Coordinates of C-alpha atoms in Angstrom, one line a residue:
Chain Z
M646 CA 84.8 83.5 169.4
A647 CA 82.5 86.1 168.4
P648 CA 83.9 88.3 165.4
P649 CA 84.1 91.9 166.2
Q650 CA 81.1 94.1 165.5
H651 CA 81.5 96.3 162.4
D652 CA 79.6 99.2 163.8
E653 CA 81.9 101.0 165.9
P654 CA 82.3 104.3 164.6
R655 CA 85.4 104.8 162.1
T656 CA 87.7 106.9 164.2
A657 CA 91.2 107.0 163.2
A658 CA 92.0 104.9 166.0
T659 CA 90.0 102.0 165.1
V660 CA 90.9 102.3 161.4
T661 CA 94.5 101.9 162.5
A662 CA 93.8 99.2 165.1
S663 CA 91.6 97.1 162.5
R664 CA 94.7 96.9 160.4
S665 CA 96.6 94.6 162.5
L666 CA 93.3 92.3 162.9
V667 CA 94.0 91.6 159.3
P668 CA 94.8 88.0 158.9
L669 CA 92.9 85.4 161.1
P670 CA 94.5 82.1 161.3
L671 CA 92.4 79.2 160.5
P672 CA 92.2 76.3 162.9
P673 CA 93.5 73.2 161.3
T674 CA 90.7 71.1 159.7
T675 CA 90.6 67.4 159.2
E676 CA 87.2 68.0 157.3
P677 CA 87.1 66.8 153.5
R678 CA 87.9 69.7 151.4
P679 CA 85.7 70.7 148.4
R680 CA 87.0 69.5 145.1
D681 CA 89.2 72.1 143.5
P682 CA 89.7 71.6 139.6
R683 CA 92.6 73.7 138.7
L684 CA 94.3 73.9 135.7
S685 CA 97.0 76.2 136.2
D686 CA 99.5 76.3 138.7
V687 CA 99.2 80.0 139.3
D688 CA 99.1 80.7 143.1
E689 CA 97.3 83.3 144.9
W690 CA 100.1 85.8 144.4
G691 CA 99.9 85.3 140.7
R692 CA 102.9 83.5 140.7
S693 CA 103.5 80.3 138.5
E694 CA 106.5 77.8 139.1
R695 CA 106.2 76.8 135.4
V696 CA 106.7 80.4 134.1
R697 CA 109.3 80.9 137.1
E698 CA 111.3 78.0 135.8
L699 CA 111.0 78.9 132.2
A700 CA 112.5 82.5 133.4
H701 CA 115.2 80.8 135.1
R702 CA 116.2 79.0 132.0
I703 CA 116.2 82.1 130.0
Y704 CA 117.7 84.3 132.5
Q705 CA 120.6 82.0 133.6
P706 CA 123.1 83.0 131.0
I707 CA 122.4 86.7 131.7
Y708 CA 122.8 86.0 135.3
E709 CA 125.9 83.8 134.9
R710 CA 127.7 85.3 131.7
W711 CA 126.6 88.9 131.5
F712 CA 126.3 90.1 135.0
R713 CA 128.5 87.2 136.4
A714 CA 126.9 87.7 139.6
E715 CA 128.9 86.7 142.6
W716 CA 127.4 86.2 146.2
E717 CA 129.1 86.5 149.5
G718 CA 127.4 85.2 152.8
L719 CA 124.5 83.5 150.8
D720 CA 124.2 81.3 153.9
R721 CA 122.9 84.2 155.9
I722 CA 119.6 83.9 154.1
P723 CA 117.6 81.3 156.4
S724 CA 116.8 78.3 154.6
D725 CA 113.4 78.1 155.9
G726 CA 110.6 80.3 157.7
G727 CA 110.1 83.8 156.7
A728 CA 112.5 86.3 156.1
L729 CA 112.6 90.1 154.9
L730 CA 115.4 90.8 152.3
V731 CA 116.2 94.4 152.2
A732 CA 118.5 95.7 149.3
N733 CA 119.5 98.9 147.6
H734 CA 117.9 99.8 144.6
A735 CA 119.4 101.2 141.3
A736 CA 119.4 101.1 137.4
A737 CA 116.5 103.0 135.6
I738 CA 114.8 99.6 134.7
P739 CA 116.0 97.8 138.1
S740 CA 118.4 95.0 137.2
D741 CA 118.8 94.1 140.9
A742 CA 115.7 92.6 141.6
P743 CA 116.0 89.8 138.8
V744 CA 119.5 89.2 140.0
I745 CA 118.6 88.8 143.7
M746 CA 115.5 86.8 143.0
H747 CA 117.2 84.4 140.3
G748 CA 120.3 84.2 142.5
I749 CA 118.4 83.2 145.7
E750 CA 116.0 80.8 144.0
T751 CA 118.6 78.9 141.8
E752 CA 121.6 78.8 144.6
M753 CA 119.0 78.0 147.5
G754 CA 116.2 76.7 146.0
R755 CA 113.6 78.6 147.8
P756 CA 111.1 81.0 146.1
V757 CA 111.6 84.6 146.7
Y758 CA 108.5 87.2 146.5
G759 CA 109.4 90.5 145.3
L760 CA 107.5 93.5 146.3
A761 CA 107.0 96.4 143.8
D762 CA 105.3 99.6 143.5
H763 CA 101.7 99.2 142.5
F764 CA 102.7 101.1 139.1
F765 CA 103.8 97.7 137.7
R766 CA 100.3 96.3 138.2
R767 CA 98.8 99.0 135.9
V768 CA 101.4 98.3 132.8
P769 CA 99.9 96.0 130.3
G770 CA 101.8 92.7 129.9
V771 CA 104.5 93.8 132.4
G772 CA 102.4 93.6 135.3
T773 CA 101.1 90.1 134.6
L774 CA 104.7 88.9 133.7
W775 CA 105.8 90.2 136.8
A776 CA 103.3 88.6 139.0
R777 CA 103.9 85.3 137.3
N778 CA 107.5 85.5 138.2
G779 CA 106.6 86.2 142.0
G780 CA 106.2 90.3 142.0
V781 CA 103.7 91.2 144.6
V782 CA 102.3 94.7 145.1
A783 CA 104.0 96.2 147.9
H784 CA 101.1 96.4 150.4
P785 CA 101.6 95.7 154.2
D786 CA 98.8 93.0 154.1
N787 CA 100.4 91.2 151.3
A788 CA 104.0 91.3 153.2
Y789 CA 102.4 90.1 156.4
R790 CA 100.6 87.3 154.7
L791 CA 103.9 86.2 152.8
L792 CA 106.1 86.3 155.8
R793 CA 104.0 85.5 158.6
E794 CA 101.6 82.9 157.5
Q795 CA 103.5 81.5 154.5
G796 CA 106.9 81.8 156.0
Q797 CA 108.1 83.1 152.4
L798 CA 111.2 84.9 151.8
V799 CA 110.1 88.6 150.5
L800 CA 112.4 90.9 148.9
V801 CA 112.0 94.7 149.3
F802 CA 113.7 97.8 148.4
P803 CA 112.8 100.4 150.9
E804 CA 114.2 103.1 148.7
G805 CA 111.1 102.4 146.4
T806 CA 111.3 104.5 143.2
K807 CA 113.4 107.1 144.6
G808 CA 116.5 104.4 144.2
P809 CA 116.2 103.8 140.3
A810 CA 115.2 107.5 139.7
K811 CA 118.3 108.9 141.0
S812 CA 120.9 109.9 138.5
Y813 CA 124.2 108.4 137.9
A814 CA 125.9 111.1 139.5
E815 CA 124.3 110.0 142.6
R816 CA 125.1 106.4 142.4
Y817 CA 125.6 104.1 145.5
R818 CA 124.3 106.7 147.7
L819 CA 121.3 105.5 149.4
R820 CA 117.9 107.4 149.4
R821 CA 115.5 107.7 152.3
F822 CA 114.4 104.3 153.5
G823 CA 110.8 105.2 153.1
R824 CA 108.9 105.7 156.5
G825 CA 110.4 102.5 157.9
G826 CA 107.3 100.5 157.0
F827 CA 109.5 97.5 156.2
V828 CA 110.9 97.4 159.7
E829 CA 107.1 97.5 161.3
I830 CA 106.2 94.7 158.8
A831 CA 108.8 92.5 159.9
M832 CA 108.4 93.4 163.5
R833 CA 104.7 92.5 163.1
A834 CA 105.4 89.2 161.2
G835 CA 108.2 88.3 163.6
V836 CA 110.8 87.6 161.0
P837 CA 114.3 88.9 160.8
I838 CA 115.5 91.4 158.1
V839 CA 118.5 90.4 156.0
P840 CA 120.3 93.3 154.4
I841 CA 121.9 92.9 151.0
A842 CA 124.1 95.0 149.5
V843 CA 124.3 95.0 145.7
V844 CA 127.3 96.7 143.5
G845 CA 127.0 96.8 139.8
A846 CA 123.3 97.5 139.3
E847 CA 124.1 101.2 139.1
E848 CA 126.4 100.9 135.9
S849 CA 124.0 98.4 134.2
M850 CA 121.6 101.2 133.2
P851 CA 122.8 104.6 134.2
T852 CA 120.4 107.4 134.2
L853 CA 121.9 110.6 132.6
V854 CA 118.9 112.9 132.7
R855 CA 115.2 112.6 133.7
I856 CA 112.5 114.4 131.9
P857 CA 109.5 114.9 134.7
A858 CA 107.3 116.3 131.9
L859 CA 107.2 113.0 130.2
A860 CA 106.9 111.0 133.5
K861 CA 104.0 113.2 134.2
L862 CA 102.5 112.7 130.8
L863 CA 103.0 109.0 131.0
R864 CA 101.9 108.6 134.6
T865 CA 105.3 106.8 135.4
P866 CA 107.2 107.3 138.7
Y867 CA 110.2 108.9 136.5
F868 CA 111.4 109.2 133.0
P869 CA 115.0 108.6 132.5
I870 CA 117.4 108.9 129.5
T871 CA 120.1 106.2 130.0
A872 CA 123.4 106.0 128.8
N873 CA 122.3 102.6 127.4
L874 CA 119.8 104.5 125.0
L875 CA 122.5 106.7 123.8
A876 CA 124.9 103.6 123.2
F877 CA 122.3 101.1 121.6
G878 CA 119.4 103.3 120.3
P879 CA 115.9 102.3 121.3
L880 CA 117.6 98.7 122.0
G881 CA 119.1 100.4 125.0
A882 CA 115.7 100.2 126.9
A883 CA 116.1 96.6 127.3
V884 CA 119.9 96.1 126.9
Y885 CA 121.9 96.4 130.2
F886 CA 125.9 97.2 130.1
P887 CA 127.6 94.1 131.4
A888 CA 128.5 95.5 134.8
K889 CA 130.0 92.9 137.2
F890 CA 127.5 92.2 140.0
K891 CA 128.5 91.6 143.5
L892 CA 126.2 90.9 146.3
R893 CA 126.8 90.9 149.6
V894 CA 124.5 89.2 152.3
L895 CA 125.0 91.1 155.9
E896 CA 124.1 89.9 159.4
P897 CA 120.5 89.3 159.9
V898 CA 118.6 91.8 162.0
T899 CA 116.0 90.3 164.6
F900 CA 113.8 92.4 166.7
D901 CA 112.9 91.1 170.2
V902 CA 109.4 92.4 170.1
P903 CA 106.2 90.5 170.4
P904 CA 104.8 90.0 166.9
G905 CA 101.1 90.7 165.8
Q906 CA 100.8 94.0 167.5
A907 CA 99.0 96.9 166.0
R908 CA 101.6 99.5 166.5
Y909 CA 105.2 99.6 167.4
S910 CA 107.3 102.4 168.7
R911 CA 107.8 104.8 166.1
S912 CA 111.4 105.9 167.3
R913 CA 112.3 102.4 167.5
I914 CA 111.2 101.8 163.9
M915 CA 113.3 104.8 162.6
E916 CA 116.0 103.8 164.5
E917 CA 116.3 100.4 163.2
S918 CA 115.5 101.5 159.7
E919 CA 118.2 104.0 159.6
G920 CA 120.5 101.4 161.3
I921 CA 120.0 99.0 158.6
R922 CA 120.5 101.9 155.7
Q923 CA 123.8 102.6 157.4
R924 CA 125.0 99.1 157.3
I925 CA 123.9 98.6 153.8
Q926 CA 125.5 102.0 152.9
E927 CA 128.8 100.9 154.8
A928 CA 128.9 97.7 152.9
L929 CA 128.5 99.5 149.6
Y930 CA 131.3 101.7 150.5
D931 CA 133.5 98.9 151.5
M932 CA 132.8 97.0 148.4
L933 CA 133.4 100.1 146.2
C934 CA 136.9 100.4 147.9
Q935 CA 137.8 96.8 146.8
R936 CA 136.4 97.2 143.4
R937 CA 139.0 97.7 140.7
S938 CA 136.7 97.5 137.7
V939 CA 133.1 98.3 137.0
W940 CA 133.3 95.6 134.3
F941 CA 135.6 92.8 135.9
G942 CA 135.0 93.6 139.6
Chain D
M877 CA 57.1 80.5 168.9
G878 CA 59.0 80.4 165.5
R879 CA 60.4 83.2 163.4
R880 CA 58.6 85.7 161.3
V881 CA 60.7 86.8 158.5
L882 CA 60.5 89.4 155.9
V883 CA 62.4 88.8 152.5
T884 CA 62.9 91.9 150.3
G885 CA 63.1 91.1 146.6
L886 CA 61.0 88.1 146.6
G887 CA 61.0 88.2 142.8
T888 CA 64.6 88.3 142.2
F889 CA 66.9 85.2 141.9
W890 CA 68.0 85.3 145.4
G891 CA 64.7 86.4 147.3
G892 CA 62.9 83.3 145.9
R893 CA 65.3 80.9 146.4
L894 CA 66.0 82.1 150.0
A895 CA 62.1 82.1 150.6
Q896 CA 62.3 78.3 149.3
R897 CA 64.7 77.6 152.1
L898 CA 63.1 79.4 154.8
E899 CA 60.0 77.4 154.0
A900 CA 61.9 74.3 154.5
D901 CA 62.9 75.5 157.9
P902 CA 60.3 74.3 160.6
G903 CA 61.5 77.1 162.9
V904 CA 60.2 79.9 160.6
D905 CA 56.5 80.5 161.2
V906 CA 55.7 83.4 158.6
I907 CA 57.6 84.5 155.5
I908 CA 56.5 87.7 154.1
G909 CA 58.1 88.6 150.6
L910 CA 58.2 92.0 149.1
D911 CA 58.7 93.0 145.5
R912 CA 57.4 94.7 142.5
V913 CA 57.3 91.7 140.5
D914 CA 55.9 88.2 141.0
P915 CA 58.3 85.5 142.4
M916 CA 60.1 83.3 139.7
V917 CA 60.1 80.4 141.8
K918 CA 57.3 78.2 143.4
L919 CA 56.6 79.0 146.9
E920 CA 54.2 77.3 149.2
R921 CA 53.6 79.5 152.2
T922 CA 55.6 82.4 151.5
E923 CA 53.0 85.6 151.2
F924 CA 54.1 87.8 148.3
V925 CA 53.2 91.5 148.9
R926 CA 53.7 93.7 145.8
S927 CA 55.2 96.8 146.7
D928 CA 56.9 99.6 144.8
E929 CA 60.8 99.5 144.4
N930 CA 61.7 101.8 147.2
Y931 CA 59.5 100.2 149.8
S932 CA 57.2 103.3 150.9
I933 CA 54.7 101.3 152.4
L934 CA 57.3 99.3 154.3
S935 CA 56.7 100.3 157.9
R936 CA 53.0 99.5 157.9
I937 CA 53.8 96.1 157.0
V938 CA 56.6 95.8 159.5
S939 CA 54.3 96.8 162.3
A940 CA 51.4 94.9 161.1
T941 CA 53.2 91.8 160.8
R942 CA 55.7 91.9 163.7
V943 CA 58.5 90.4 161.5
D944 CA 61.5 89.6 163.9
T945 CA 63.8 89.0 160.9
I946 CA 64.8 90.9 157.8
V947 CA 66.7 89.4 155.0
H948 CA 67.4 92.3 152.6
S949 CA 68.4 90.6 149.5
F950 CA 67.1 93.1 147.2
L951 CA 70.4 94.9 146.3
V952 CA 71.0 95.1 142.8
V953 CA 74.7 94.4 141.8
D954 CA 74.5 94.0 138.0
S955 CA 74.2 97.4 136.6
T956 CA 73.4 96.2 133.0
Q957 CA 69.8 95.4 134.2
M958 CA 68.5 98.8 134.8
S959 CA 69.2 102.6 134.4
S960 CA 71.4 104.1 137.4
R961 CA 68.3 106.1 138.6
T962 CA 66.3 102.8 139.1
L963 CA 69.2 101.3 140.7
H964 CA 69.8 104.0 142.9
E965 CA 66.1 104.1 143.8
I966 CA 66.3 100.2 144.7
N967 CA 69.6 100.1 146.8
V968 CA 69.8 103.4 148.5
I969 CA 66.2 104.5 148.9
G970 CA 65.0 101.1 149.3
T971 CA 67.3 100.3 152.1
M972 CA 66.8 103.7 153.6
N973 CA 63.0 103.1 153.8
L974 CA 63.5 99.5 154.9
F975 CA 65.6 100.4 158.1
A976 CA 63.8 103.4 158.7
A977 CA 60.8 101.0 159.0
A978 CA 62.9 98.5 161.0
S979 CA 64.0 101.1 163.4
S980 CA 60.8 102.7 164.5
P981 CA 59.8 102.6 168.2
A982 CA 57.3 99.7 167.7
S983 CA 59.5 97.7 165.6
T984 CA 60.0 94.1 166.8
V985 CA 62.9 93.5 164.5
R986 CA 65.9 91.5 166.1
D987 CA 67.7 90.1 163.2
V988 CA 68.9 91.6 160.1
V989 CA 70.9 89.9 157.1
V990 CA 72.1 92.2 154.3
K991 CA 73.4 90.6 151.1
S992 CA 76.1 93.1 149.9
S993 CA 78.8 92.8 147.6
A994 CA 82.5 92.5 147.0
L995 CA 81.9 95.5 144.9
V996 CA 82.2 98.0 147.6
Y997 CA 86.0 97.3 147.8
G998 CA 86.4 98.1 144.1
A999 CA 89.3 96.8 142.2
S1000 CA 92.3 98.8 141.7
S1001 CA 96.1 98.5 141.3
K1002 CA 96.5 99.8 144.8
D1003 CA 94.6 96.8 146.5
P1004 CA 96.3 94.0 148.5
V1005 CA 95.8 90.6 146.9
W1006 CA 93.3 89.7 149.8
V1007 CA 91.2 92.4 151.2
T1008 CA 89.8 91.9 154.6
E1009 CA 86.5 93.1 155.9
D1010 CA 88.3 96.2 157.7
H1011 CA 89.9 97.4 154.7
S1012 CA 88.8 100.8 153.7
R1013 CA 89.1 101.4 149.7
R1014 CA 91.7 103.7 148.5
T1015 CA 89.9 104.9 145.5
T1016 CA 86.6 106.5 145.4
P1017 CA 83.7 104.6 143.8
R1018 CA 83.3 105.4 140.4
T1019 CA 80.5 103.5 139.2
A1020 CA 76.9 103.8 139.9
V1021 CA 76.4 100.2 141.6
E1022 CA 79.6 100.6 143.8
R1023 CA 78.5 104.2 145.0
S1024 CA 75.1 102.9 145.8
L1025 CA 76.3 99.9 147.8
V1026 CA 78.6 102.1 149.7
E1027 CA 75.8 104.3 150.6
V1028 CA 73.7 101.4 151.6
E1029 CA 76.4 100.0 153.6
G1030 CA 76.4 103.3 155.6
Y1031 CA 72.5 102.9 156.2
V1032 CA 73.0 99.3 157.7
R1033 CA 76.1 100.6 159.8
D1034 CA 74.0 103.4 161.2
F1035 CA 71.0 101.2 161.7
A1036 CA 73.3 98.7 163.7
V1037 CA 74.8 101.4 165.8
D1038 CA 71.4 102.9 166.6
N1039 CA 69.9 99.5 167.5
P1040 CA 72.4 97.6 169.4
H1041 CA 69.8 95.2 170.5
V1042 CA 69.6 93.9 166.8
T1043 CA 71.8 91.3 165.3
V1044 CA 72.9 92.9 162.0
S1045 CA 75.0 90.4 159.8
M1046 CA 76.2 92.1 156.4
L1047 CA 77.5 89.6 153.9
R1048 CA 79.7 90.8 151.1
F1049 CA 79.6 88.3 148.3
S1050 CA 82.4 87.7 145.6
N1051 CA 81.5 86.9 142.1
V1052 CA 78.5 84.5 142.3
I1053 CA 78.4 81.6 139.7
G1054 CA 76.8 78.5 139.3
P1055 CA 74.2 76.4 137.4
D1056 CA 71.3 79.0 137.4
I1057 CA 72.4 82.6 138.0
S1058 CA 73.0 84.7 135.2
T1059 CA 75.3 87.9 135.8
P1060 CA 77.7 89.9 133.6
I1061 CA 80.5 87.4 134.2
T1062 CA 78.5 84.4 133.6
K1063 CA 77.1 86.1 130.1
A1064 CA 80.7 87.0 129.3
L1065 CA 81.7 83.3 129.9
E1066 CA 78.9 82.0 127.6
L1067 CA 80.3 84.2 124.5
P1068 CA 82.2 82.1 121.9
L1069 CA 85.3 84.0 122.9
V1070 CA 85.7 85.3 126.3
P1071 CA 86.3 89.1 126.5
S1072 CA 89.5 90.2 128.4
I1073 CA 91.7 93.1 128.6
A1074 CA 95.0 93.0 126.5
G1075 CA 98.1 92.5 128.9
F1076 CA 96.1 91.8 131.9
D1077 CA 95.5 88.3 133.3
P1078 CA 93.8 89.1 136.8
R1079 CA 93.0 86.8 139.5
I1080 CA 89.4 86.4 140.2
Q1081 CA 87.3 84.7 142.8
F1082 CA 84.3 83.2 142.6
V1083 CA 81.4 82.0 145.0
H1084 CA 79.0 79.0 144.2
E1085 CA 75.1 80.2 144.1
D1086 CA 74.3 77.4 146.7
D1087 CA 77.1 78.6 149.3
V1088 CA 75.7 82.1 149.0
L1089 CA 72.2 80.8 150.0
R1090 CA 73.9 78.5 152.6
S1091 CA 75.8 81.3 154.0
M1092 CA 72.7 83.4 154.5
M1093 CA 70.9 80.7 156.0
F1094 CA 73.9 80.1 158.2
V1095 CA 74.2 83.6 159.7
L1096 CA 70.3 83.5 160.2
D1097 CA 70.6 80.5 162.2
E1098 CA 73.8 81.2 164.1
Q1099 CA 72.8 84.9 164.6
V1100 CA 76.6 86.2 164.1
P1101 CA 76.6 89.8 164.0
G1102 CA 79.4 91.7 161.9
V1103 CA 80.5 92.2 158.2
F1104 CA 81.7 89.0 156.5
N1105 CA 83.5 88.3 153.1
V1106 CA 81.9 85.6 151.4
A1107 CA 84.1 83.7 148.6
G1108 CA 85.3 80.3 147.5
D1109 CA 88.7 79.1 148.2
G1110 CA 91.4 80.2 145.8
L1111 CA 92.0 83.0 143.2
L1112 CA 91.8 82.0 139.5
P1113 CA 93.5 83.7 136.7
W1114 CA 91.0 84.9 134.0
S1115 CA 92.6 82.8 131.5
E1116 CA 92.3 79.7 133.7
V1117 CA 88.5 80.7 133.8
A1118 CA 88.2 80.6 130.3
A1119 CA 90.2 77.5 129.9
L1120 CA 87.8 75.8 132.5
C1121 CA 85.0 77.0 130.1
G1122 CA 87.0 75.5 127.2
K1123 CA 87.1 78.8 125.5
R1124 CA 89.6 81.2 124.3
R1125 CA 89.8 85.0 125.2
L1126 CA 89.1 87.9 123.1
P1127 CA 91.3 90.8 124.2
L1128 CA 90.0 94.3 124.2
P1129 CA 92.6 96.9 123.9
F1130 CA 94.1 98.2 127.3
I1131 CA 93.6 101.8 126.3
G1132 CA 89.8 102.6 125.3
D1133 CA 88.8 99.6 126.8
R1134 CA 85.4 101.4 128.0
M1135 CA 84.9 102.6 124.3
A1136 CA 85.6 99.1 123.0
A1137 CA 83.0 97.9 125.6
G1138 CA 80.6 100.4 124.4
S1139 CA 80.5 99.1 120.9
L1140 CA 80.2 95.6 122.4
R1141 CA 77.1 96.8 124.1
R1142 CA 75.4 97.3 120.8
L1143 CA 76.1 93.9 119.9
G1144 CA 74.2 93.0 122.8
V1145 CA 77.2 92.1 125.0
D1146 CA 77.3 94.3 128.3
L1147 CA 80.6 94.6 130.2
P1148 CA 79.7 97.0 132.9
P1149 CA 82.7 99.3 134.0
E1150 CA 82.9 97.5 137.3
L1151 CA 83.5 94.4 135.3
L1152 CA 86.2 96.1 133.5
D1153 CA 88.0 97.0 136.5
L1154 CA 87.6 93.5 137.6
L1155 CA 89.2 92.3 134.3
R1156 CA 92.1 94.4 134.7
Y1157 CA 93.0 94.4 138.3
G1158 CA 91.0 91.4 140.0
R1159 CA 90.0 91.1 143.6
G1160 CA 90.5 88.7 146.5
I1161 CA 88.6 88.8 149.4
D1162 CA 89.5 87.1 152.7
S1163 CA 86.6 84.8 153.8
R1164 CA 88.2 83.6 156.8
R1165 CA 86.2 85.6 159.2
L1166 CA 83.0 83.8 158.3
R1167 CA 84.8 80.4 158.3
Q1168 CA 85.9 81.1 162.0
T1169 CA 82.2 81.3 163.0
G1170 CA 82.0 77.6 161.5
F1171 CA 80.7 78.1 158.0
R1172 CA 82.0 75.6 155.4
Y1173 CA 81.8 76.1 151.9
E1174 CA 80.8 73.4 149.4
Y1175 CA 82.7 74.8 146.6
T1176 CA 86.0 76.3 145.7
S1177 CA 86.3 79.2 143.3
A1178 CA 87.5 76.4 140.7
G1179 CA 84.6 74.4 141.8
A1180 CA 82.1 77.0 141.4
V1181 CA 83.3 77.6 137.9
E1182 CA 83.2 74.0 136.9
A1183 CA 79.7 73.7 138.2
F1184 CA 78.6 76.6 135.9
V1185 CA 80.3 74.9 132.9
K1186 CA 78.7 71.6 133.6
A1187 CA 75.3 73.3 133.6
E1188 CA 76.2 75.4 130.7
R1189 CA 77.0 72.1 128.6
L1190 CA 73.9 70.7 129.7
R1191 CA 72.0 73.8 128.2
A1192 CA 73.8 73.7 125.0
S1193 CA 72.4 70.3 124.5
I1194 CA 68.9 70.7 125.9
G1195 CA 68.4 74.5 125.6
G1196 CA 67.1 77.1 127.9
R1197 CA 67.5 78.0 131.7
E1198 CA 64.3 76.5 132.7
P1199 CA 64.3 73.5 135.0
A1200 CA 63.1 70.3 133.5
Y1201 CA 60.5 69.8 135.6
E1202 CA 57.6 72.4 135.6
Y1203 CA 55.6 72.8 138.7
R1204 CA 52.0 72.6 137.8
D1205 CA 49.9 74.6 140.1
D1206 CA 46.7 72.8 139.2
V1207 CA 48.1 69.3 139.3
E1208 CA 49.6 70.0 142.5
A1209 CA 46.5 71.3 144.2
F1210 CA 44.7 68.3 142.6
F1211 CA 46.9 65.8 144.4
K1212 CA 46.5 68.0 147.7
H1213 CA 42.7 68.6 147.9
S1214 CA 40.9 66.4 145.5
P1215 CA 38.7 63.6 147.0
A1216 CA 39.6 61.4 144.2
V1217 CA 43.3 61.1 145.5
V1218 CA 43.7 58.2 147.8
R1219 CA 45.7 59.4 150.6
D1220 CA 47.5 57.2 153.2
R1221 CA 47.1 59.8 156.0
G1222 CA 45.5 58.7 159.1
R1223 CA 46.0 55.0 158.5

């Protein structure tokens, strides 16, 4: 197969079309592979199973005793093949991502890669730690490769930073689901979307006020003053309130569209995106109706 | 009739080595090398033409020699070697003149191979883990070498559009490492402590110098048009690269790393800005397109680093980068031409 010539004029159309050409599958090869003297187990995404295992050991008591996470419908997450997990996002320093990732990894034994804003990659220490624990920059190419070619579980919060940035008064009210990019990726990768509704994260680190000037100065997406900071002082930047976590996995959504296309119908994408948002929102309201106590569930 | 090849930058690491490989190819009739300085390696039948760095005499050479193939290996990717003005002259003006000459009406050029670099992608927090050839970078190039390479690629693209009968292959190489080559990265790895940026452990990719030459010969032979990323398999955390070298890291502060690099420069350790970006965010280039055309690598990223480490250890014992056996012109001439030497030929 002749590779595409690189020299067509770069109109908007070719640029978008070339996006889809991204991953070229390689024919299976039986040739001897060159020697690969690796020393660490860090994979191409920056994840290390050794680090992850250590993190599991440290996080297990927090997961089990502090948040007392409780799952409902975990069997709806496919036990093999790629799937895009989509959840609501909350808490000033989001506590939901570690709970979901830890929960699925320990209870199902499958790795979960968490997509996050590229902001994390810029933060010294945090960025590396996040990558070693399965964090990946939320880029369509990254998601496509993980889902389509490697058949992994990928967690994404379509609200983006708008979720954790919202104040306590707006808790459990979902923000806009981006521009529906997550639906498009799932369609292109040919994987189901598994919506997850999370209750508890909002109360684990509620934002009282935001200081936009500081956020601008520090070049962070937002700068919150949390109830934790008032309660525990500086320690509050790291200590969560022991809110009871409940997670409900909803029925997976599949799309009967051919995978691997450059573009998908925008109206269909927005429709599906809004539908998933609705379902998570309704599940949240339902779970909140049944909740008697923030701390005991 | 064999090929007539023009190699730019014959005096550079790559130009000389490529000419050696071309000399070994019976399908190549004529090899002409251009540079300001003498070639560093011994060449048998390559004709060396001394030129200025921006090739103002080039169109005369192209028309006089009727070359059909141009290998443009004279693109500077190591910004520590020269001022940004010289770098601009060599990369941008040199390429401009080269392609002006190659696209003249009388030009006989049919194949062009350009040795570009993954530096055109930059390294930023917004990049995907694997960049493909079609990726358009989101940040504007900040360093002189990146800017010049982006401009160079623009000239190459224009040339390819204007001359559809010419096969233009442009290779973007990842960080080259190996037994012989010296780059800012190899120099950093030769230090007692390997510089890094505190809080960052990016994943970095390497390509072995032999794979670089092999891939250039491959696209020359196969005549595959297009842009290709060239990089060994796998991404290595910088900490692992240091560990492969058996060394510890010296973290530079994450704020003011450029200033820290400035003071290191005074101590003789030159970390160019594009390397600092790499040590922060790393870069992975997807090399599957070239693989699909049939090219096979002999080294993975880790394997390439290992080859470098072995050669480095050998150098530590015997010293110097020079090869153990030095080619002696007069001795070889004696063996070739002296009537005193008994030759088996004709028996």
